[in-house]
C-alpha atoms as one frame of an Amber mdcrd trajectory, in Angstrom:
protein
   1.710  47.650  14.598   0.483  49.762  17.494  -2.015  48.090  19.795  -5.107
  49.997  20.877  -6.351  49.888  24.442 -10.071  49.035  24.542 -11.185  52.087
  26.539 -12.784  55.456  25.813 -11.905  57.452  28.937  -8.308  57.521  30.196
  -6.419  58.773  33.261  -3.502  60.951  32.235   0.100  60.151  33.053   2.723
  62.612  31.896   5.243  61.208  29.476   7.942  63.266  31.224   8.582  64.876
  34.538  11.322  67.234  35.527  13.601  64.624  37.089  13.180  62.128  34.239
  13.721  64.769  31.570  16.830  66.101  33.255  18.217  62.586  33.540  17.612
  61.853  29.854  18.956  65.214  28.708  22.126  64.801  30.766  22.684  61.286
  29.442  22.278  62.488  25.845  24.357  65.617  26.284  21.524  68.118  25.849
  20.927  71.397  27.654  19.401  70.608  31.047  17.771  73.989  31.593  13.961
  73.951  32.021  12.139  74.492  28.715   9.420  76.826  30.029   7.471  78.046
  32.996   5.425  75.022  34.096   2.896  77.295  35.768   1.384  77.848  32.325
   0.673  74.115  31.873  -2.875  72.760  32.134  -3.302  70.009  34.702  -5.242
  67.242  32.918  -6.936  64.611  35.053  -8.274  62.419  32.263  -9.343  62.490
  28.619 -12.342  61.081  26.780 -12.060  59.940  23.137 -15.832  60.372  22.762
 -15.901  57.161  20.739 -19.671  56.852  20.424 -20.183  60.316  18.981 -17.085
  60.220  16.784 -17.953  56.787  15.415 -21.424  57.918  14.476 -20.232  60.988
  12.571 -17.412  59.026  10.892 -19.592  56.053   9.869 -17.472  53.637  11.914
 -20.038  52.683  14.563 -20.264  49.176  13.089 -16.677  48.651  14.285 -17.850
  48.817  17.910 -17.122  51.278  20.701 -13.927  49.856  22.158 -11.582  52.013
  20.099 -11.499  55.284  18.220 -11.713  54.761  14.463 -12.101  57.843  12.289
 -11.917  58.770   8.630  -9.430  61.242   7.276 -10.226  64.834   6.293 -13.021
  65.096   8.868 -12.915  66.522  12.432 -13.184  64.326  15.518 -13.447  65.389
  19.134 -11.478  64.607  22.290 -12.547  65.951  25.692  -9.892  66.862  28.266
 -11.098  66.877  31.891  -8.974  69.286  33.876  -8.000  68.740  37.501  -9.810
  70.872  40.046  -7.733  73.965  40.649  -6.001  73.757  37.287  -5.251  77.065
  35.611  -7.892  78.257  33.181  -7.453  77.762  29.478  -6.897  81.099  27.765
  -6.885  81.078  23.971  -3.754  82.675  22.625  -1.993  82.461  25.973  -1.992
  78.760  26.766   0.424  77.099  24.363  -0.907  73.720  23.234   0.620  71.618
  20.476  -0.481  68.211  19.187   1.865  65.540  17.838   0.512  62.673  15.779
   2.683  59.721  14.768   2.199  56.511  12.792   4.480  53.649  11.814   7.583
  52.288  13.505   9.783  55.210  12.383   7.691  58.389  12.435   9.332  61.220
  10.469   8.215  64.721   9.595   9.720  64.332   6.118   7.489  61.320   5.454
   4.350  62.920   6.924   4.197  60.061   9.411   4.878  62.586  12.169   3.048
  65.892  12.225   3.156  68.661  14.826   0.541  71.418  14.810  -0.727  74.036
  17.234  -4.236  74.308  18.612  -5.805  77.451  17.172  -9.199  79.143  16.969
 -10.490  76.945  14.111  -9.667  73.925  12.007  -8.967  73.754   8.270 -10.033
  71.016   5.870  -6.784  70.772   3.905  -4.265  69.717   6.557  -3.876  68.564
  10.131  -5.343  71.190  12.439  -7.080  71.542  15.788  -9.187  73.988  17.746
 -10.221  74.072  21.408 -13.393  75.039  23.277 -13.215  75.633  27.027 -16.214
  74.940  29.289 -15.561  76.525  32.707 -18.699  74.997  34.223 -17.511  71.475
  33.564 -13.837  72.346  33.729 -13.341  70.621  30.367 -11.459  71.450  27.210
 -12.905  70.004  23.989 -10.409  69.507  21.193 -11.656  69.326  17.599  -8.959
  67.622  15.536  -9.121  67.521  11.757  -6.823  65.179   9.892  -5.373  65.842
   6.494  -7.496  64.363   3.657  -4.185  63.131   2.252  -2.812  61.582   5.456
  -1.473  58.011   5.491  -3.989  55.550   6.901  -3.101  53.431   9.916  -2.859
  53.471  13.710  -1.767  56.819  15.168  -0.587  57.925  18.577  -1.718  61.361
  19.786   0.371  63.442  22.159  -0.340  66.846  23.738   2.723  69.055  24.188
   2.456  71.932  26.693   5.662  73.886  26.670   7.681  70.662  26.726   5.410
  68.673  28.987   4.068  65.832  26.850   0.886  63.967  27.680  -0.356  60.935
  25.784  -3.926  61.226  24.580  -4.062  57.639  23.387  -4.380  56.165  19.921
  -6.778  56.240  17.007  -7.076  54.463  13.681  -7.362  56.583  10.551  -9.153
  55.280   7.433  -9.847  56.530   3.920 -12.977  58.674   3.743 -15.489  58.289
   0.920 -17.584  61.042   2.576 -14.833  63.683   2.304 -14.783  65.631  -1.010
 -11.023  66.190  -0.686 -10.233  62.505  -0.187  -9.032  60.552  -3.232 -11.737
  57.928  -2.600 -14.602  60.430  -2.334 -17.853  59.060  -3.712 -20.679  61.530
  -4.280 -23.659  59.209  -3.898 -24.699  58.243  -0.372 -26.478  55.108  -1.601
 -23.272  54.003  -3.321 -21.223  54.732  -0.182 -23.645  52.576   1.783 -23.180
  49.766  -0.754 -19.476  49.946  -1.562 -18.074  50.900   1.874 -20.577  49.865
   4.543 -22.433  46.838   3.141 -21.166  43.637   4.767 -23.064  41.214   2.540
 -23.135  40.833  -1.211 -23.502  38.630  -4.270 -20.722  37.113  -6.368 -21.759
  35.909  -9.812 -20.517  32.621 -11.243 -21.495  30.044 -13.854 -21.598  30.569
 -17.605 -22.992  33.527 -19.512 -26.118  31.580 -20.424 -26.718  30.585 -16.822
 -25.475  33.216 -14.384 -25.994  32.440 -10.722 -25.442  34.731  -7.764 -23.599
  33.345  -4.745 -24.152  35.182  -1.426 -21.002  36.243   0.407 -20.367  37.664
   3.878 -17.688  40.352   3.542 -17.861  41.137   7.281 -15.425  44.052   7.219
 -16.707  45.338  10.570 -16.509  42.037  12.435 -14.372  42.000  15.572 -10.655
  41.847  14.817 -10.951  42.244  11.039  -9.594  45.805  10.859  -6.508  44.826
  12.881  -5.934  41.917  10.489  -6.272  44.221   7.477  -3.633  46.542   8.939
  -1.476  43.490   9.672  -1.671  42.586   5.975  -0.183  45.998   5.148   2.519
  45.543   7.796   3.592  42.180   6.409   3.861  43.181   2.789   7.444  43.009
   1.408   7.561  46.763   0.744   7.005  47.462   4.440   9.650  44.930   5.412
  12.237  46.487   3.085  11.446  50.155   3.839   8.868  50.717   6.565   9.184
  54.492   6.472   8.539  54.727   2.730   5.707  52.188   2.869   3.858  53.884
   5.735   4.165  57.247   4.012   2.793  55.780   0.765  -0.320  54.540   2.567
  -1.788  57.992   1.949  -2.401  56.844  -1.635  -5.264  54.402  -2.362  -3.538
  53.487  -5.642  -0.528  52.225  -3.693  -2.616  50.472  -1.039  -4.780  48.738
  -3.662  -1.716  47.474  -5.509  -0.231  46.161  -2.258  -3.486  44.337  -1.477
  -3.543  42.837  -4.969  -0.208  41.199  -4.159  -0.901  40.308  -0.517  -4.287
  38.599  -0.939  -2.431  35.809  -2.759   0.604  34.099  -1.247   2.730  33.530
  -4.353   5.500  36.019  -3.511   5.064  36.409   0.230   3.119  35.164   3.211
  -0.086  36.530   1.742  -3.573  35.483   2.698  -4.630  32.740   0.262  -3.041
  29.836  -1.573  -4.565  29.211  -4.987  -5.497  25.715  -6.139  -7.278  24.810
  -9.371  -6.468  21.109  -9.290  -7.545  18.183  -7.184  -7.899  19.272  -3.566
  -7.073  16.683  -0.936  -6.222  18.949   2.015  -7.241  22.356   3.292 -10.622
  23.884   2.496 -12.132  23.630  -0.964 -12.707  27.150  -2.394 -16.376  26.349
  -2.910 -16.886  25.795   0.818 -16.068  29.369   1.876 -19.092  31.601   2.470
 -17.361  34.648   3.928 -14.052  36.438   4.369 -13.892  36.493   8.181 -12.832
  32.883   8.692 -10.138  33.187   6.039  -8.657  36.372   7.518  -8.683  35.074
  11.099  -7.039  31.828  10.009  -4.341  33.775   8.142  -3.663  36.000  11.153
  -3.214  32.938  13.359  -1.260  30.579  11.121  -0.299  32.144   7.802  -1.429
  31.443   4.211  -4.819  29.742   3.995  -5.571  26.766   1.758  -7.371  27.270
  -0.663  -8.788  29.995  -2.862  -9.896  30.514  -6.429 -10.734  33.742  -8.233
 -14.018  34.574  -6.489 -12.488  33.912  -3.053  -9.430  36.090  -3.797 -11.726
  38.875  -5.012 -14.128  38.616  -2.074 -11.312  38.862   0.485  -9.827  41.825
  -1.399 -13.223  43.512  -1.262 -13.449  42.944   2.492 -10.016  44.430   3.164
 -10.601  47.397   0.843 -13.917  48.280   2.461 -12.452  47.835   5.943  -9.749
  50.396   5.101 -12.355  52.755   3.662 -11.839  52.248  -0.079 -15.155  51.829
  -1.971 -15.019  48.432  -3.629 -17.204  46.090  -5.681 -16.762  42.483  -6.834
 -16.969  42.034 -10.625 -17.418  38.879 -12.718 -16.313  38.678 -16.348 -17.888
  35.840 -18.352 -15.753  34.450 -21.161 -12.612  35.865 -19.538  -9.423  35.648
 -21.549  -6.042  34.800 -20.039  -3.519  36.231 -22.487  -0.146  34.850 -21.425
   1.984  36.404 -24.170   0.421  39.882 -24.076  -0.462  40.026 -27.775  -4.185
  40.692 -27.172  -5.056  37.462 -28.966  -6.158  34.160 -27.461  -4.569  31.510
 -29.606  -6.133  28.071 -29.710  -3.453  25.791 -31.096  -3.964  22.618 -33.135
  -1.528  20.184 -34.667  -1.566  19.198 -38.316  -4.000  16.386 -37.571  -6.525
  18.748 -36.019  -5.843  17.785 -32.384  -5.883  20.532 -29.739  -2.501  21.485
 -28.280  -2.409  22.746 -24.732  -0.988  26.255 -24.674  -0.606  29.146 -22.300
  -3.621  31.107 -23.514  -7.072  30.158 -22.286 -10.610  31.439 -21.881 -12.207
  30.964 -18.475 -15.967  30.442 -18.260 -15.870  33.253 -15.720 -13.285  35.208
 -13.765 -13.784  37.446 -10.744 -11.854  40.553  -9.666 -12.576  43.830  -7.844
 -13.102  47.447  -8.835 -12.068  50.169  -6.380 -13.131  53.811  -6.552 -10.470
  56.545  -6.498  -8.921  59.444  -8.377  -5.912  58.922 -10.654  -3.714  62.044
 -10.386  -0.917  59.980 -11.946  -2.993  59.548 -15.131  -5.217  62.605 -15.239
  -8.753  63.423 -14.193 -10.196  61.646 -17.239  -9.215  58.315 -15.689 -10.740
  58.874 -12.234 -13.434  56.507 -10.962 -13.485  52.720 -10.923 -10.105  50.988
 -11.029  -9.754  47.256 -11.656  -7.361  45.155  -9.603  -7.055  41.385  -9.604
  -5.586  39.518  -6.617  -5.806  36.111  -8.332  -2.213  35.122  -9.199  -2.146
  34.782 -12.989   0.822  36.752 -14.326   3.530  38.849 -12.685   3.547  42.635
 -12.792   6.856  44.367 -12.029   8.087  40.953 -10.905   5.232  40.323  -8.441
   1.993  38.378  -8.755  -0.374  41.314  -8.683  -2.556  43.194 -11.159  -3.783
  46.784 -11.231  -5.224  49.124 -10.357  -6.139  49.909 -13.969  -8.627  52.616
 -14.867 -11.843  51.290 -16.421 -11.797  54.249 -18.780  -8.277  53.318 -19.894
  -9.417  49.729 -20.435 -12.428  50.825 -22.464 -10.394  53.207 -24.619  -7.519
  50.773 -25.133  -4.930  53.057 -23.502  -2.415  50.272 -23.030   0.514  52.492
 -22.058  -1.120  53.628 -18.807  -0.497  52.165 -15.349  -1.153  49.501 -14.121
  -1.535  46.325 -16.224  -4.085  47.772 -18.653  -2.999  45.419 -21.509  -3.684
  42.281 -19.462  -7.120  43.405 -18.282  -7.977  44.788 -21.735  -7.273  41.321
 -23.143  -9.417  39.686 -20.436 -12.480  41.551 -21.692 -11.691  42.334 -25.329
  -9.177  39.884 -26.815  -9.794  38.356 -30.192  -9.720  34.571 -30.525  -7.904
  32.794 -33.345  -7.560  29.110 -34.132  -4.045  28.300 -35.306  -2.433  25.241
 -36.822   1.100  24.572 -35.629   3.163  23.134 -38.446   6.106  20.812 -38.056
   8.271  23.737 -39.219   7.222  25.695 -36.135   5.120  28.132 -38.129   1.526
  29.052 -37.322  -1.335  29.391 -39.756  -4.635  31.048 -38.887  -7.548  28.683
 -39.286 -10.573  30.522 -37.902 -11.486  32.731 -34.965 -13.884  35.137 -33.265
 -13.966  38.773 -32.211 -17.033  38.464 -29.989 -16.607  35.521 -27.625 -14.478
  37.241 -24.938 -15.775  39.594 -22.253 -19.552  39.323 -22.041 -22.197  39.882
 -19.367 -19.683  41.579 -17.038 -21.631  41.577 -13.781 -21.736  43.079 -10.312
 -24.364  43.418  -7.602 -26.872  46.232  -8.057 -26.650  49.042  -5.508 -29.269
  48.523  -2.821 -30.559  45.141  -4.024 -29.426  41.596  -4.737 -30.147  41.915
  -8.448 -27.391  41.499 -11.013 -26.216  44.582 -12.879 -24.579  44.265 -16.292
 -21.647  46.696 -16.511 -20.120  45.430 -19.761 -20.566  48.908 -21.256 -18.217
  50.340 -18.622 -15.405  48.065 -19.805 -15.896  48.059 -23.576 -17.884  49.461
 -26.445 -20.696  47.354 -27.908 -19.261  44.173 -29.386 -18.755  44.508 -33.115
 -19.386  48.262 -33.113 -17.168  50.679 -35.014 -15.831  52.101 -31.739 -15.012
  48.657 -30.350 -13.032  47.724 -33.448 -11.235  51.089 -33.486 -10.198  50.643
 -29.881  -8.977  47.125 -30.541  -6.975  48.242 -33.571  -5.435  51.044 -31.526
  -4.551  48.547 -28.828  -2.930  46.304 -31.398  -0.888  49.239 -32.639   0.284
  50.053 -29.142   1.264  46.445 -28.665   2.968  46.236 -32.079   1.144  43.105
 -33.075   2.074  41.279 -36.235  -1.023  40.280 -38.138  -1.184  36.561 -38.767
  -3.171  35.668 -41.885  -3.747  33.121 -44.599  -1.513  32.815 -47.654  -3.089
  32.637 -51.106  -3.427  29.106 -52.415  -6.122  26.587 -53.147  -9.821  27.289
 -53.553 -12.330  25.020 -51.855 -16.087  24.686 -52.292 -18.832  22.152 -51.613
 -21.255  20.866 -54.257 -24.519  19.213 -53.316 -26.441  16.405 -54.964 -29.551
  17.217 -56.980 -31.701  14.834 -54.971 -31.255  14.775 -51.198 -34.522  13.229
 -50.099 -34.615  12.128 -46.487 -34.266   8.359 -46.384 -32.157   8.186 -49.524
 -28.435   7.658 -49.926 -26.701  10.420 -51.850 -23.272  11.902 -52.482 -21.911
  15.379 -51.873 -18.595  16.676 -53.135 -15.824  18.883 -51.900 -14.089  20.463
 -54.903 -10.516  21.671 -54.600  -9.227  23.958 -57.361  -5.559  24.869 -57.764
  -5.235  28.421 -59.070  -1.495  28.528 -58.477   1.285  28.203 -61.011   2.611
  24.992 -59.534   1.145  21.688 -58.436  -0.005  21.322 -54.859  -0.220  18.281
 -52.601  -2.461  18.405 -49.561  -4.516  16.435 -47.087  -8.203  16.571 -47.964
 -10.832  16.070 -45.221 -14.618  16.062 -45.594 -16.998  15.740 -42.603 -20.762
  15.582 -42.158 -22.516  16.125 -38.839 -26.132  16.497 -37.770 -27.044  19.970
 -36.519 -30.118  21.581 -34.980 -31.638  24.833 -36.142 -29.985  26.514 -33.147
 -26.607  25.452 -34.503 -25.951  22.770 -31.905 -23.907  19.996 -33.445 -24.952
  16.385 -33.080 -23.488  13.031 -34.086 -21.326  12.341 -37.103 -23.073  11.386
 -40.325 -19.988  10.496 -42.314 -16.349  11.310 -43.008 -13.984  11.002 -45.948
 -10.292  11.821 -46.326  -7.577  11.593 -48.946  -4.171  12.896 -49.843  -4.355
  14.505 -53.269  -2.011  16.112 -55.767  -3.616  18.917 -57.743  -1.801  20.113
 -60.889  -1.886  23.806 -61.688  -5.221  24.902 -63.100  -6.946  21.620 -62.293
  -9.343  20.435 -59.624  -9.858  17.374 -57.492 -13.045  16.111 -55.929 -13.558
  14.287 -52.672 -16.931  12.579 -52.463 -18.763  11.792 -49.282 -21.645   9.339
 -49.444 -24.331  10.094 -46.918 -26.275   6.951 -46.183 -29.563   6.886 -44.330
 -28.198   4.085 -42.189 -25.664   6.604 -40.805 -27.565   9.866 -40.727 -31.084
   8.572 -39.994 -30.606   8.237 -36.236 -28.435  11.371 -35.981 -30.631  14.054
 -37.535 -33.387  15.895 -35.702 -36.837  16.708 -37.027 -35.218  19.791 -38.599
 -33.453  17.398 -41.043 -30.245  19.517 -41.109 -26.734  18.253 -41.864 -23.626
  20.444 -41.698 -20.850  19.707 -44.200 -17.253  20.807 -43.516 -14.353  20.431
 -45.943 -10.756  21.144 -44.960  -7.546  21.092 -46.973  -4.078  21.199 -45.423
  -1.076  21.997 -47.613   1.811  21.629 -45.196   4.459  22.519 -47.741   3.110
  25.978 -48.565   1.368  26.478 -45.227  -1.995  26.850 -46.932  -5.124  25.861
 -45.008  -8.621  26.175 -46.396 -12.063  25.487 -45.048 -15.554  25.449 -46.567
 -18.840  24.821 -44.786 -22.406  24.359 -45.913 -25.562  23.298 -44.127 -28.084
  21.283 -46.078 -31.763  20.658 -45.450 -32.862  17.203 -46.540 -35.797  17.152
 -48.892 -39.068  15.893 -47.502 -41.768  13.900 -49.351 -44.730  15.725 -50.806
 -48.251  15.225 -49.587 -50.678  14.756 -52.452 -53.982  16.472 -51.665 -57.049
  15.804 -53.829 -60.640  17.014 -53.345 -63.172  14.345 -54.258 -65.801  16.656
 -55.748 -66.617  20.336 -55.445 -66.544  22.217 -52.193 -69.965  23.726 -51.525
 -71.130  25.676 -48.495 -72.669  23.526 -45.767 -72.132  20.345 -47.792 -69.823
  17.451 -46.946 -66.728  17.084 -49.086 -64.019  14.426 -49.024 -60.292  15.003
 -49.440 -57.865  12.246 -50.331 -54.370  12.439 -48.796 -51.375  10.448 -49.956
 -47.691  10.429 -48.938 -44.976   8.065 -50.102 -42.755   6.841 -47.264 -39.236
   7.592 -48.560 -37.485   5.764 -45.747 -36.105   2.229 -46.094 -37.902   1.312
 -42.876 -41.427   1.150 -41.561 -43.159   4.204 -40.105 -45.195   3.814 -36.928
 -48.061   5.899 -35.539 -48.776   7.608 -38.840 -51.503  10.243 -39.056 -52.802
  13.044 -41.235 -54.315  16.218 -39.803 -56.260  18.843 -41.769 -57.444  22.268
 -40.743 -58.781  25.320 -42.517 -60.648  28.513 -41.773 -64.310  28.094 -42.814
 -63.477  24.526 -43.864 -63.101  22.610 -40.618 -64.661  25.211 -38.339 -61.031
  26.203 -37.485 -60.593  22.922 -35.625 -58.099  20.210 -36.621 -59.411  16.891
 -37.899 -57.003  13.951 -37.496 -57.045  10.560 -39.168 -54.778   7.884 -37.678
 -53.612   5.224 -40.121 -51.107   3.162 -38.102 -47.996   1.676 -39.713 -46.739
   2.285 -43.250 -44.060   0.064 -44.768 -40.860   1.226 -46.450 -41.442   2.857
 -49.851 -45.177   2.375 -49.306 -47.886   5.011 -49.479 -49.689   6.407 -46.501
 -53.321   7.025 -47.577 -56.510   8.274 -46.038 -59.628  10.318 -46.718 -60.979
  13.009 -44.438 -64.453  14.544 -44.567 -65.116  18.183 -43.752 -68.039  20.645
 -44.196 -67.263  24.191 -45.389 -69.229  26.866 -43.548 -68.469  29.946 -45.643
 -68.271  30.636 -49.354 -65.174  32.008 -50.987 -61.459  31.184 -51.148 -59.762
  29.354 -48.270 -56.719  27.164 -47.572 -56.714  23.565 -46.381 -53.596  22.886
 -44.304 -52.320  19.306 -44.037 -49.748  17.799 -41.666 -48.292  14.279 -41.672
 -46.731  12.853 -38.534 -45.086   9.561 -37.539 -42.364   8.218 -35.300 -39.497
   8.730 -37.773 -40.886  11.298 -40.174 -42.394  14.335 -38.535 -43.819  17.725
 -39.388 -44.369  17.126 -43.107 -46.682  19.903 -44.215 -48.544  20.953 -47.323
 -51.659  22.891 -48.325 -54.360  23.193 -50.968 -56.208  26.313 -52.041 -59.942
  25.680 -51.907 -62.755  27.788 -53.350 -66.055  27.132 -51.642 -69.124  27.779
 -53.760 -72.556  28.964 -52.660
């Protein structure tokens, strides 16, 4: 990589003189005649790269003023100070040609070496230059415009005057999000400020129900970072194997992004970060990093850095992309699928006893990658815009641990045949989940699954603020919508998936007891009916578990199992006795129990499941008015409740309330302890204040029996 001298104004030394050129030409067998009349050559004393002004117009001032850093497709200026007595510059008569070169083997055929004449004006489609002469200051100002399709990197600049070559120093050329002809052009200035120039950001982690932003220092303009980013490109295996081809390809942000995806991890090369998801006893824990600068400097000094995980890989990729001029954002996918076998399905495997089998597929609580902004001429204009790439080493792509760039529009539409790695990223945000039983025969049987648990709350930082922005809609249609299912089915077709399903077989249902009063012991039944022509033998499992109204499962309330043979056309029952001794301490005040019955017929590969949630009956409150209810006259109500539990209730109380009955205020009567199977009794006095119909609400509460409610319609007379 070319090294840049930290100066703005330079004294000129000719690259050749007559004696040196003659010597070289003679040694190489070339014609030793003078190339031209040297009296027509300008005598240049020094040149000024005008770094401050150029940096400001090219949005590179944050890089400092020690070097010239410009963005492609946009003019920059160099001032030539002529020696006193030098011949005047005459447009059209003074022949000036510029030569720009990049890479170790500059070639015209690779566009890493370009020669162009200085003319009256510049063009915005290719390398060009114009000159303005100021006789009063004896200066010649060169306006040089780079091609909007030029390879990025460090360039040397040489002025050729009729064979006399003068070095005008070096400059670094970056992608240009401000140039409409550049592939990374971004129309919005606020977005350019965020995705190219912002050096701080938020990375979202956690779970979808508790998303937390983590601040990160990208620091792409810190001292030395740009050189390190260019070093990353120079150390990638493609550069090592064919430097000329690699440097030429750096014109293309698609190519550069794919190279970075491979080089941010160190799995195939001496990339930046070593991944570690296990116990960490050396190096730096991924959670300790707060910025990219320390990681990049450490890599430049001593090679791959220990350690990184997904958000660290993504953050470093964002830093390097922004440093090179590619608009980039960090994205977090919650419920992110890792589909190892590329079938667009996350398969949770279980053995025949219901135990989980570790497999290749998994769902991460969250996963972080980057989106980069660019056109996709290889795919068509429809797929321009954000492109996902993932530097975390998960699976190989074309034999290398890299992923992307894949168009977000291709991901959303399920266009799995398009480059690069669309199927893998599509699965990360849109895979279906199935639960499978692995039989001893090696066959799989679908047990249950979900189409909605993968790819939710996809998040990135909001432009111009630290707020989280949900961009799930950019990656997929609304979960469960007609469009989302159509896209998934199309993706399955592209991937030639074989549908795994259940075979016909046994029929399973759950039957409840007539009386399921809380506190009582009762039986429920799982009924297995054989509708087949032959007998079936299967394992029969029946579970009961407490559950809250939100669906959260609690402790077990009972289990039963059996191995049964069911003749054709007959049924078998498996009873499960639910005893208060078992379920009493497990249930919540909602008094809910979830029943699950499972049958496993290993011979015919027939699995069945039935579920039912029951609400335990609660005791009634007997409400009795002792006399008529008359306006403004005291009336007594008698309240009675039979304790159904086989244990004593503590802190028992009745509360009554009614509009126009209790002045809309609750009246509570505390009655203390009530023994098992005993009645809780009390009387409460109230004075109606309005005539007409009303409702007396009653609530019973205790330590073990709560929220028992009833009511009585009351007609208050004048």
